[in-house]
Tab-separated table of C-alpha atoms and ligand atoms in Angstrom:
chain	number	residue	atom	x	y	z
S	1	UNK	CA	77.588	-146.542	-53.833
S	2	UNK	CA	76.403	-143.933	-56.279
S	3	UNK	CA	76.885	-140.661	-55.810
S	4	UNK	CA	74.353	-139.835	-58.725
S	5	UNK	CA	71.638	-141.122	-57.006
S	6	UNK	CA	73.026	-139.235	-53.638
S	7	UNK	CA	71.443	-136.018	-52.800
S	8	UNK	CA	72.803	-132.962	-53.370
S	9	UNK	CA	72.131	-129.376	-51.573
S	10	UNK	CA	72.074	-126.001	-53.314
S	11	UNK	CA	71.440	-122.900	-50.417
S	12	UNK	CA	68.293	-124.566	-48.799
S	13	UNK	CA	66.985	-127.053	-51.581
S	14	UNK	CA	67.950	-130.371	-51.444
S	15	UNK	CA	67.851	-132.686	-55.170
S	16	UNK	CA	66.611	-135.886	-54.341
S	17	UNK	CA	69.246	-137.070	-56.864
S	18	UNK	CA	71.851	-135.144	-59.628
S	19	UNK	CA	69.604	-135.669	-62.628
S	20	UNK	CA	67.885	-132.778	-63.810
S	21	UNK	CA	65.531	-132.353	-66.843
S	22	UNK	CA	66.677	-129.788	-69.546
S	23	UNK	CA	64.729	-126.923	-70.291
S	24	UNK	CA	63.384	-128.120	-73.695
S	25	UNK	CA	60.382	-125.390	-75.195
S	26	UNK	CA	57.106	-127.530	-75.970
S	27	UNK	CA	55.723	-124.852	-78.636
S	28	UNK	CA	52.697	-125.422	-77.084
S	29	UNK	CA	51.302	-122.208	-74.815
S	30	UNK	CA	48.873	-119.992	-76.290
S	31	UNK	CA	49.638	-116.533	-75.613
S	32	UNK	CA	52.499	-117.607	-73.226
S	33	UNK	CA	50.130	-119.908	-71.227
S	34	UNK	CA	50.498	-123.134	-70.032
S	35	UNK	CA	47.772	-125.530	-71.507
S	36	UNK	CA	46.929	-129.327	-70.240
S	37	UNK	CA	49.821	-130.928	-72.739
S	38	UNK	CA	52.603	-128.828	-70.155
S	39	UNK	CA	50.908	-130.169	-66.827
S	40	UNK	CA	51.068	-133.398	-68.922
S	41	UNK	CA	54.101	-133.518	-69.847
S	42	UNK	CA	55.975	-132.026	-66.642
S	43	UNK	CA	54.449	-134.140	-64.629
S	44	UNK	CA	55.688	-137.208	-66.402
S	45	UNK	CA	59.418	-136.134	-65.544
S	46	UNK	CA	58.510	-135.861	-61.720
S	47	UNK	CA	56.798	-139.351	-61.607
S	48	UNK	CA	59.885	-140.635	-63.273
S	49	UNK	CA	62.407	-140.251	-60.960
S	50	UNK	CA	64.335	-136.775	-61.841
S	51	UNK	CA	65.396	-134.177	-58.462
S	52	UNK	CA	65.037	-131.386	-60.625
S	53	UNK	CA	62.505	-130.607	-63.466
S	54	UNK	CA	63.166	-127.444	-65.326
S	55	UNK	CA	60.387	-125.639	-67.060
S	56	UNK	CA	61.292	-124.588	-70.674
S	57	UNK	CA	62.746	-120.969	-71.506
S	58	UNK	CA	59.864	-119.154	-70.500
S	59	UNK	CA	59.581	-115.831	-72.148
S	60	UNK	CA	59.674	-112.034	-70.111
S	61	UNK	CA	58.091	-110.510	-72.324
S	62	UNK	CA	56.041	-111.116	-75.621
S	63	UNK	CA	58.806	-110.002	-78.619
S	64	UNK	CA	61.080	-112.324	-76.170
S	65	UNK	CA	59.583	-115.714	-77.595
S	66	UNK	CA	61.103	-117.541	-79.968
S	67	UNK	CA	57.899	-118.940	-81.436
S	68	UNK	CA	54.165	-118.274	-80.989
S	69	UNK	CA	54.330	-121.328	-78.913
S	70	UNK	CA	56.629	-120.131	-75.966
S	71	UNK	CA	55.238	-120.028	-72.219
S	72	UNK	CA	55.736	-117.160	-70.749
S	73	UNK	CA	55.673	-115.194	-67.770
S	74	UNK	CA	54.982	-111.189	-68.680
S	75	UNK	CA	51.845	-111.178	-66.927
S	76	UNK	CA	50.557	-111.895	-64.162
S	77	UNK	CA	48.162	-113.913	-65.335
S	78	UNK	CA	50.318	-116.240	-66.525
S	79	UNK	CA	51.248	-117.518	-63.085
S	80	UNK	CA	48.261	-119.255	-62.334
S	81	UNK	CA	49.495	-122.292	-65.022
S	82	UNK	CA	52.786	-122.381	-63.725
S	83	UNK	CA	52.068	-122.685	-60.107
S	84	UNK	CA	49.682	-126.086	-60.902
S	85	UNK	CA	52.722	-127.249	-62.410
S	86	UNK	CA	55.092	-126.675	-60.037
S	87	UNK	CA	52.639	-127.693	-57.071
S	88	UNK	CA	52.619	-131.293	-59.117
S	89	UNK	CA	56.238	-131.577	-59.264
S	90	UNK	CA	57.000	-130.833	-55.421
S	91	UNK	CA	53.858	-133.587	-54.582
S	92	UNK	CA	56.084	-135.637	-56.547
S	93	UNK	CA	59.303	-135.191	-54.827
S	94	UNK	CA	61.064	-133.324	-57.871
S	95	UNK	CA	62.458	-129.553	-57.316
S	96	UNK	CA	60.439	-126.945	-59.119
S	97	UNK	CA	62.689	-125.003	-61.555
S	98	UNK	CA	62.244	-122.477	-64.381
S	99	UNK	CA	64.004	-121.222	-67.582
S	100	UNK	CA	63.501	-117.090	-67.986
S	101	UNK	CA	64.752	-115.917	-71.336
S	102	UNK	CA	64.452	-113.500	-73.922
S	103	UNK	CA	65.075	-114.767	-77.789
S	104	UNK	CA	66.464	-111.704	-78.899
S	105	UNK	CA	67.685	-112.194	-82.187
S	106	UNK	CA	66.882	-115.351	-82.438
S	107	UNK	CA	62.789	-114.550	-81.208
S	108	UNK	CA	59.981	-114.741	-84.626
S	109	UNK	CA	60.585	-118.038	-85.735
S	110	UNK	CA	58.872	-120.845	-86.918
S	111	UNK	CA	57.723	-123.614	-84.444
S	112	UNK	CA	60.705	-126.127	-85.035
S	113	UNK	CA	58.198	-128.653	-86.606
S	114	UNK	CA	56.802	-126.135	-89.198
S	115	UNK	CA	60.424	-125.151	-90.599
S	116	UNK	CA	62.502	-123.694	-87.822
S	117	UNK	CA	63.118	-120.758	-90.018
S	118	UNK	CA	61.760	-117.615	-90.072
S	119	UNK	CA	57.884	-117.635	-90.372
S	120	UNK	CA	56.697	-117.771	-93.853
S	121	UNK	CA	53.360	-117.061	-95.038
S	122	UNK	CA	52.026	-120.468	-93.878
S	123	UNK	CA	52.536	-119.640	-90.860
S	124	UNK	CA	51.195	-116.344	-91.502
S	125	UNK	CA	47.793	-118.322	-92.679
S	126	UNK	CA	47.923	-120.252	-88.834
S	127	UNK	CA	48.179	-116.332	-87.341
S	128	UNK	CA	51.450	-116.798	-86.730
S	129	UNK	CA	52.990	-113.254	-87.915
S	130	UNK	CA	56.177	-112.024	-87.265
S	131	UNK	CA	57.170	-108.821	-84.981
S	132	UNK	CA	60.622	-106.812	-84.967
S	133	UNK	CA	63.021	-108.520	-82.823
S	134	UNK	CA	66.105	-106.816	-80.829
S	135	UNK	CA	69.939	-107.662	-80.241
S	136	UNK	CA	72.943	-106.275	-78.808
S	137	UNK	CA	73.697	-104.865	-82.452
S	138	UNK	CA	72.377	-105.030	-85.853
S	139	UNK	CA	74.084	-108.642	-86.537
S	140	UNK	CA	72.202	-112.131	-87.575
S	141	UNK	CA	73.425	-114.807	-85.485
S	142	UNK	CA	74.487	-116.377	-88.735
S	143	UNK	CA	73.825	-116.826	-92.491
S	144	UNK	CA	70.482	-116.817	-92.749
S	145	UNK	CA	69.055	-115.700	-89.895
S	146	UNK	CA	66.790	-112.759	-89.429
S	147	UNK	CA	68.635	-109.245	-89.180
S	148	UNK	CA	67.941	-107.744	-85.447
S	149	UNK	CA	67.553	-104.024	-84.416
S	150	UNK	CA	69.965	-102.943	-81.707
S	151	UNK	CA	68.592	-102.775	-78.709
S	152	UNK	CA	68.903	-98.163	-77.249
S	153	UNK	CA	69.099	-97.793	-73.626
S	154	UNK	CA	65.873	-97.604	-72.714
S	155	UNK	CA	65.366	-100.685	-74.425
S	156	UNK	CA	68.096	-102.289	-72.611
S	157	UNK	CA	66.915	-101.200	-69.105
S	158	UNK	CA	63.163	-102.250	-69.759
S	159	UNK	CA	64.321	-105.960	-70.833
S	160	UNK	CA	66.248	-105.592	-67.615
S	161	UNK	CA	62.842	-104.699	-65.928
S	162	UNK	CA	60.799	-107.449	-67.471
S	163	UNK	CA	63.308	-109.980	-66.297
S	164	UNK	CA	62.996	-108.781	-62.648
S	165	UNK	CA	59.181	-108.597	-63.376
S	166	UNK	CA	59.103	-112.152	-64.528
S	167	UNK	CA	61.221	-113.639	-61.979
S	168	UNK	CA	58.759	-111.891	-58.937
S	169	UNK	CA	56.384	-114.064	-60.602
S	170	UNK	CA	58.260	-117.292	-60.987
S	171	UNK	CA	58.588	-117.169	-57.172
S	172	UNK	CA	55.094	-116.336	-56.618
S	173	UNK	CA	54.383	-119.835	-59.023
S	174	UNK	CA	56.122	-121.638	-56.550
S	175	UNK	CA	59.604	-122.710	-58.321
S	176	UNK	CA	62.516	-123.028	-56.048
S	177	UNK	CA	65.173	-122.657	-58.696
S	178	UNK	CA	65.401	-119.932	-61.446
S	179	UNK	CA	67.744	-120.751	-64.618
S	180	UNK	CA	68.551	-117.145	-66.661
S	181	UNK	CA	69.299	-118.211	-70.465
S	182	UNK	CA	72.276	-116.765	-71.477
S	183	UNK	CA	73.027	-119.391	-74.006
S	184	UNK	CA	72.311	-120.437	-77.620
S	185	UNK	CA	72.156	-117.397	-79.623
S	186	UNK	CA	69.516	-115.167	-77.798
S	187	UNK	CA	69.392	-111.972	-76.316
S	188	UNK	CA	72.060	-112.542	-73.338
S	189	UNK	CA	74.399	-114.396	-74.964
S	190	UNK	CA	73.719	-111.746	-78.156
S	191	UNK	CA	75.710	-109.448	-76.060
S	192	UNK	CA	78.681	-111.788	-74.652
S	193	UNK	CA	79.582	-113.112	-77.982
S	194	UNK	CA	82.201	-110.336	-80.405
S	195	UNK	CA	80.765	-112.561	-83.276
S	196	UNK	CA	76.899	-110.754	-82.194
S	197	UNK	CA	78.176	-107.345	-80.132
S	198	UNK	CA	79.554	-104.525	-82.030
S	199	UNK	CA	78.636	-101.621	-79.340
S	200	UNK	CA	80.424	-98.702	-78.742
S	201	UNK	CA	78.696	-98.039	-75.787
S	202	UNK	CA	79.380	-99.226	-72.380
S	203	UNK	CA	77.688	-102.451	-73.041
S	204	UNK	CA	79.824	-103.437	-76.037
S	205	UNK	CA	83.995	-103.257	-76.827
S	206	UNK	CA	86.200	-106.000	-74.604
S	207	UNK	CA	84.702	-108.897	-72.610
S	208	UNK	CA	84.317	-106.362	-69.432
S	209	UNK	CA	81.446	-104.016	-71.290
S	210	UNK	CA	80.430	-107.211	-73.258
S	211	UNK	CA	79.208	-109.212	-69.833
S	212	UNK	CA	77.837	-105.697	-68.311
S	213	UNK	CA	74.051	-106.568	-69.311
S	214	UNK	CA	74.036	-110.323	-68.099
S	215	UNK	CA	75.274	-109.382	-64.829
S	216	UNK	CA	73.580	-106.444	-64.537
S	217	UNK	CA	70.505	-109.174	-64.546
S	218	UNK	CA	71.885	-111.702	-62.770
S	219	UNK	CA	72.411	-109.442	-60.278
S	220	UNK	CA	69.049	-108.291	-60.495
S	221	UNK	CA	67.603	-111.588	-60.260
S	222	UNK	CA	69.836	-112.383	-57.244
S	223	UNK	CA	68.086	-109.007	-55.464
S	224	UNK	CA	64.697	-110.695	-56.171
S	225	UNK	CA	65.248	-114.380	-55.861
S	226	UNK	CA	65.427	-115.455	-51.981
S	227	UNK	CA	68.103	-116.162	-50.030
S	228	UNK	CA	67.642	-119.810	-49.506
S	229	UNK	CA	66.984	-120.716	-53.472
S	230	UNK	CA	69.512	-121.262	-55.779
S	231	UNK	CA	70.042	-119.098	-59.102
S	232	UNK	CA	71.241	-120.814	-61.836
S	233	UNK	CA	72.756	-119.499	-65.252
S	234	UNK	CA	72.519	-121.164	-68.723
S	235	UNK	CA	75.604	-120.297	-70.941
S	236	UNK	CA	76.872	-120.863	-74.258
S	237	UNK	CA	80.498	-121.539	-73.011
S	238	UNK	CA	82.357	-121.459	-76.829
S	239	UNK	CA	80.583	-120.052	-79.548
S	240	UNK	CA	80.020	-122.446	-82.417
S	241	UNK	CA	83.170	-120.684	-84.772
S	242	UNK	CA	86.726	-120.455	-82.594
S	243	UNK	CA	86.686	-116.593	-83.025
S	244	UNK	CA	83.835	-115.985	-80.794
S	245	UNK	CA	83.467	-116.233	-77.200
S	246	UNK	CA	85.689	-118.631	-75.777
S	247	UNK	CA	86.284	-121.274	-72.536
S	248	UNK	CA	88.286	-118.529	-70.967
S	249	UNK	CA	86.136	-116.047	-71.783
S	250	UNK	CA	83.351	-118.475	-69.862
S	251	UNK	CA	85.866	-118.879	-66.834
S	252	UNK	CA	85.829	-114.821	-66.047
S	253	UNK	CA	82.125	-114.273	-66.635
S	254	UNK	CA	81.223	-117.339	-64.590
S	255	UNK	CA	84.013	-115.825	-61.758
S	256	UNK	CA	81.682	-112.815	-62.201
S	257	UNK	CA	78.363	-114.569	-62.055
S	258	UNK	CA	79.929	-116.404	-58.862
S	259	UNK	CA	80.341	-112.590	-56.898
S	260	UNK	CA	77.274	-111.703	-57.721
S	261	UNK	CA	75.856	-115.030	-55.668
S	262	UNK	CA	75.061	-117.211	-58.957
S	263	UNK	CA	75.284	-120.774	-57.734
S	264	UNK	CA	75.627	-123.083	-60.616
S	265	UNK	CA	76.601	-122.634	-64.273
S	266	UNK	CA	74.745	-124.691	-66.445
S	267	UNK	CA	77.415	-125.394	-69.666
S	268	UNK	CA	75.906	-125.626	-72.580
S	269	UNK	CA	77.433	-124.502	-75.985
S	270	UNK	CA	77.004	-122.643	-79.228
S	271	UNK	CA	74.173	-120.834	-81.124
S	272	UNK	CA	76.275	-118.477	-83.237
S	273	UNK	CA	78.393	-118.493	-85.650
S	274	UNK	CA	77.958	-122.122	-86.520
S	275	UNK	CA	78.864	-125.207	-84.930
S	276	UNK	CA	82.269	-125.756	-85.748
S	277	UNK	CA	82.438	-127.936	-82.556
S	278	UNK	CA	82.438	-132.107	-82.086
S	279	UNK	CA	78.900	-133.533	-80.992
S	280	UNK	CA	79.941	-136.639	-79.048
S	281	UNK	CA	78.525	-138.331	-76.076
S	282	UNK	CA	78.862	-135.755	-73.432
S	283	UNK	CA	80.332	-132.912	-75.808
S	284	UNK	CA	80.444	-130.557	-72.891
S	285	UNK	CA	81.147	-131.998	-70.400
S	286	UNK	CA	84.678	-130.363	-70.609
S	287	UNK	CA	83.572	-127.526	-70.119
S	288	UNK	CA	81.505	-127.936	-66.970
S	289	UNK	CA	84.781	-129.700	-65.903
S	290	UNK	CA	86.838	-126.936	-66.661
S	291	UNK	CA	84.738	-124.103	-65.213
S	292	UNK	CA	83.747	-126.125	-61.604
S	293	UNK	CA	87.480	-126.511	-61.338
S	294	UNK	CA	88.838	-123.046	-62.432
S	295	UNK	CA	85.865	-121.259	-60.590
S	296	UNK	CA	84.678	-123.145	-57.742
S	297	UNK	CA	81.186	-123.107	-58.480
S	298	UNK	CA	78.943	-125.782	-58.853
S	299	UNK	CA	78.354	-126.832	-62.393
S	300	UNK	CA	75.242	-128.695	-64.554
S	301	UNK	CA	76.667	-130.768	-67.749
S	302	UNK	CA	74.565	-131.466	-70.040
S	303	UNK	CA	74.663	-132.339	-74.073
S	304	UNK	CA	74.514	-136.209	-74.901
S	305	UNK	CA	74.200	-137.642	-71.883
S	306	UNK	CA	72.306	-140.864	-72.303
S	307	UNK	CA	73.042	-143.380	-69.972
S	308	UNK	CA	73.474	-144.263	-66.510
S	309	UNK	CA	76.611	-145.138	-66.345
S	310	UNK	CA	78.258	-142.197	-68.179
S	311	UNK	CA	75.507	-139.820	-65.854
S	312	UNK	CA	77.537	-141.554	-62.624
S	313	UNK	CA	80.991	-141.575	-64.280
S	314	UNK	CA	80.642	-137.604	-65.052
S	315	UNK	CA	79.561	-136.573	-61.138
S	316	UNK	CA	81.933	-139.396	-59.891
S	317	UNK	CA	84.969	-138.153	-61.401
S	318	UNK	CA	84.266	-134.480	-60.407
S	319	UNK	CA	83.333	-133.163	-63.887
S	320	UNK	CA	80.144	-131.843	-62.941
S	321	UNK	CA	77.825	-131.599	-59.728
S	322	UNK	CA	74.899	-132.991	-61.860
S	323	UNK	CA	73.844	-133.400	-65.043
S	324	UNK	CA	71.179	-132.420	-66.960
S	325	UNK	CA	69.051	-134.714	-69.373
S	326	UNK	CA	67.483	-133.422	-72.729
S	327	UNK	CA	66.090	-135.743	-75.697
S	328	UNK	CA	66.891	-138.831	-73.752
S	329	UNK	CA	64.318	-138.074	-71.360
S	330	UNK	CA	61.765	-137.197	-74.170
S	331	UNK	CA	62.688	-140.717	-75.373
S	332	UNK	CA	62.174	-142.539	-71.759
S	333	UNK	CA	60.886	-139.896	-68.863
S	334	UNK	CA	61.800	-142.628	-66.496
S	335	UNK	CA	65.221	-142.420	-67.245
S	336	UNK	CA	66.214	-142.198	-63.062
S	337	UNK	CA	64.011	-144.391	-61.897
S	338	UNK	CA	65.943	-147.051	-64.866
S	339	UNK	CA	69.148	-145.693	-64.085
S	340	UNK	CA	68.985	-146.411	-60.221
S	341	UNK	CA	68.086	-150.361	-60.652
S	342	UNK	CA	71.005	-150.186	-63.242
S	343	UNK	CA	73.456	-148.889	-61.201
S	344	UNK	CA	72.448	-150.941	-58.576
S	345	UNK	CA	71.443	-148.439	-56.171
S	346	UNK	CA	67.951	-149.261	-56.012
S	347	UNK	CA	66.868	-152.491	-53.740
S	348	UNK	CA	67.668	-155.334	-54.860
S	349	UNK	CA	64.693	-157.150	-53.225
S	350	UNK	CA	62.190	-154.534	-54.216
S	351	UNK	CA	64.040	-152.050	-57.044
S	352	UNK	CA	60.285	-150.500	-57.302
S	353	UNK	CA	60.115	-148.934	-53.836
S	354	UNK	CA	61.599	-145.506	-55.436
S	355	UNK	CA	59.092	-146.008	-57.962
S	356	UNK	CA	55.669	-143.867	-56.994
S	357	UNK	CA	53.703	-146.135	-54.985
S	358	UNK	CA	50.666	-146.219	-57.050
S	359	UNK	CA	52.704	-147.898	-59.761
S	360	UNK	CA	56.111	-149.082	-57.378
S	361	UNK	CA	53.931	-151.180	-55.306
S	362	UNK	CA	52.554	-153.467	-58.109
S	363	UNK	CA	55.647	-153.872	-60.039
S	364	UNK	CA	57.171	-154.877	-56.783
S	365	UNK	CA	54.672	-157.450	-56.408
S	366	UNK	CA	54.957	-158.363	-60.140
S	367	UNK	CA	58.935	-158.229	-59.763
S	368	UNK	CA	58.622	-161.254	-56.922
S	369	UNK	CA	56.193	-163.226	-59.428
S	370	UNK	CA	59.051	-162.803	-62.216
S	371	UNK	CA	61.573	-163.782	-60.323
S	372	UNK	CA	60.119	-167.196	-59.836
S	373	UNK	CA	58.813	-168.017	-63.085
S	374	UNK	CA	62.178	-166.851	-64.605
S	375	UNK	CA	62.524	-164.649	-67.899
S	376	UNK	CA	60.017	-164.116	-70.155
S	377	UNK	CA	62.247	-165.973	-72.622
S	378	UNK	CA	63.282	-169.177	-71.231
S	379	UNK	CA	59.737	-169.986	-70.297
S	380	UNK	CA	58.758	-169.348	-73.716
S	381	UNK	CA	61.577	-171.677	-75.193
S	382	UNK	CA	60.510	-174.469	-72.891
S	383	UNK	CA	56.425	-174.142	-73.966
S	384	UNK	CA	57.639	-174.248	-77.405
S	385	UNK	CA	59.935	-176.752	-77.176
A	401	LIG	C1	62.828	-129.960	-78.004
A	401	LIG	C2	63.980	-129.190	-77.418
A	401	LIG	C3	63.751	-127.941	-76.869
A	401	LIG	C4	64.797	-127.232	-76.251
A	401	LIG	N1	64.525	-126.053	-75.603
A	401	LIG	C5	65.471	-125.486	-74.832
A	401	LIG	C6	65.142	-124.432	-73.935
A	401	LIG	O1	63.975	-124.073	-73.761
A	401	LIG	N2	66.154	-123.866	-73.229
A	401	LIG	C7	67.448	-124.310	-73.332
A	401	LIG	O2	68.336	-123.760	-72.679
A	401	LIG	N3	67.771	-125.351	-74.141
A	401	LIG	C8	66.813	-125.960	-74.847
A	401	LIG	N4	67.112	-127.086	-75.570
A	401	LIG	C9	68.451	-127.684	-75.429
A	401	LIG	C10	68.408	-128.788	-74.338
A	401	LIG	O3	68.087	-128.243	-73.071
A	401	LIG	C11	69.758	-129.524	-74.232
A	401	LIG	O4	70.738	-128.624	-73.795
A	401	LIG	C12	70.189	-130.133	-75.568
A	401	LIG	O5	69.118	-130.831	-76.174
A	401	LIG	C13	71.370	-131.086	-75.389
A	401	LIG	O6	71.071	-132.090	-74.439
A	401	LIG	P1	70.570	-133.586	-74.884
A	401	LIG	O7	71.640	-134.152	-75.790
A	401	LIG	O8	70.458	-134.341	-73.581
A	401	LIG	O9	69.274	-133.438	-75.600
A	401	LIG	C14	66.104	-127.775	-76.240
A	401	LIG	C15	66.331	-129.018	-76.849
A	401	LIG	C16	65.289	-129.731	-77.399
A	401	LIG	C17	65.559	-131.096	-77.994
């Protein structure tokens, strides 16, 4: 039996299944609105099978985007979008879930397909110009990158403020899961990592002060986001160099994130100071490991995950409660409903009835023509022999 295709419960949403899509940005709102490619596109990953779709990092405020091209939700007029999309995905039997985020010193870049460096005056020449971006402290994420302003109080407590703001709106939308980014370099995990934090305030010094502003959010969002729908956390759980923030360093903030009534920890990895780290199949998955075991929570692994039966082997073995599928899913958006008929847990005698019935029901019907006229390949050989 597999327990990837079994479902799994989080508060009062149930996954039809333990494959969730990334959060991967599109670059393609205007002004931080959704456009036809998004409803396009989202819709795609509900029709193909996964139990939980979430919508790229979606940006609380404008200077929060990493690109021209980020959705966002600052206004309320962005909510409009967002609710067609998630009203698609629940038709379609796939939970509803967004990414909020704030780029911080990684915001004012280039669309990843123009450069993926700082904007230069092409992108000037599209009307893509540049706007002062904020961290923790004064400190690029790495070589190269752009040099941040540290963010004052006030500053800190309205980012604070737009978060709540934006996450009143995701519910409003109609998502039933909200992921807070505090991973790859941006404005959260700006403030966790030594390598990006050199405070003297209350908000920066030893890993206590360091995790003040992410909880003080999480526990925001917690206040906002209902009872019965499940708040998830993106981190960065090592840094990309081995003096920055570390796997234990991950274990007491997600023991923190856990008090505060965070339900899963989403373990992702790196985003400054390099990536001094190996990039095999299922890189992180030690980490999710580590962390559901050490903390108790629930975790998503994600990173290299490509195929079926390494998705099963990592929830079967306890590693993770789910796992979370990036580029693979760019490259086939079906990937669960494939993954089911090769695990075997689809069935056998009509693997398209998980399949949406305006396309299950005619492959099923194709499937029982196949089956007696044999593969494609040995009827061929025998016309041509
Ligand atoms: C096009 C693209 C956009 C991405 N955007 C986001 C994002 O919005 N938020 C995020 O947390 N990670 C983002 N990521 C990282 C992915 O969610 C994922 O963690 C990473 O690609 C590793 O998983 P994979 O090997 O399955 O692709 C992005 C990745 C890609 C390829």
């Amino acid at each position: 039996m597999s327990i990837l295709f079994s479902p799994l419960t989080l508060r009062g949403v149930t996954l039809r299944n333990r494959l969730a899509l990334s959060p991967m940005c599109q670059y393609e709102a205007v002004d931080g609105f959704v456009t036809p490619y998004h409803a396009v596109h989202y819709g795609k990953f509900a029709l193909g099978g996964f139990g939980l779709v979430l919508v790229e990092a979606t940006a609380v405020s404008p200077e929060g985007r990493i690109t021209h091209g980020d959705l966002g939700l600052w206004d309320d007029a962005h909510i409009e979008g967002l609710t067609n999309i998630a009203a698609f995905l629940k038709q379609h039997n796939a939970v509803p879930g967004i990414q909020l985020a704030h780029a911080g010193p990684k915001a004012a870049m280039q669309r990843p397909y123009h450069g993926d460096g700082p904007l230069t005056a092409d992108d000037h020449a599209r009307g893509d110009l540049p706007w002062p971006i904020v961290s923790a402290s004064a400190v690029p994420v790495d070589a190269a990158w752009l040099v941040p302003s540290a963010l004052d109080t006030e500053g800190i407590a309205k980012v604070r403020s737009e978060f709540a703001a934006a996450a009143r709106r995701a519910l409003t939308a109609g998502f039933e899961v909200l992921e807070l980014h505090g991973a790859h370099g941006y404005l959260l995990n700006s403030f966790l990592s030594p390598l990006t934090n050199r405070r003297t305030d209350a908000y920066g010094g030893d890993l206590r002060n360091r995790m003040r502003f992410p909880l003080e959010i999480a526990g925001e969002l917690r206040s906002i986001w209902p009872e019965d729908k499940p708040l998830f956390v993106r981190i960065s759980a090592v840094d990309g160099s081995r003096d920055g923030f570390t796997i234990e360093d991950s274990i007491v903030f997600a023991k923190e994130l856990a008090r505060i009534g965070v339900d899963v920890i989403d373990c992702s990895s790196g985003g400054i100071g390099g990536y001094e780290h190996p990039n095999g199949y299922g890189y992180q998955v030690p980490y999710a490991e580590r962390i559901r075991h050490e903390t108790g929570l629930k975790t998503l692994s994600v990173g290299l995950i490509v195929d079926p039966h390494q998705a099963e082997s990592i929830v079967a073995s306890g590693q993770a409660d789910f796992v979370a599928i990036g580029r693979e899913a760019l490259r086939d958006p079906h990937f669960p409903l494939r993954a089911e008929q090769v695990l075997g847990a689809a069935n056998p005698e009509s693997p398209y009835d998980t399949w949406p019935p305006q396309i299950g029901w005619w492959l099923n019907g194709r499937e029982r023509k196949l089956r007696k006229i044999g593969p494609w390949a040995a009827a061929n050989r025998t016309a041509t022999a």
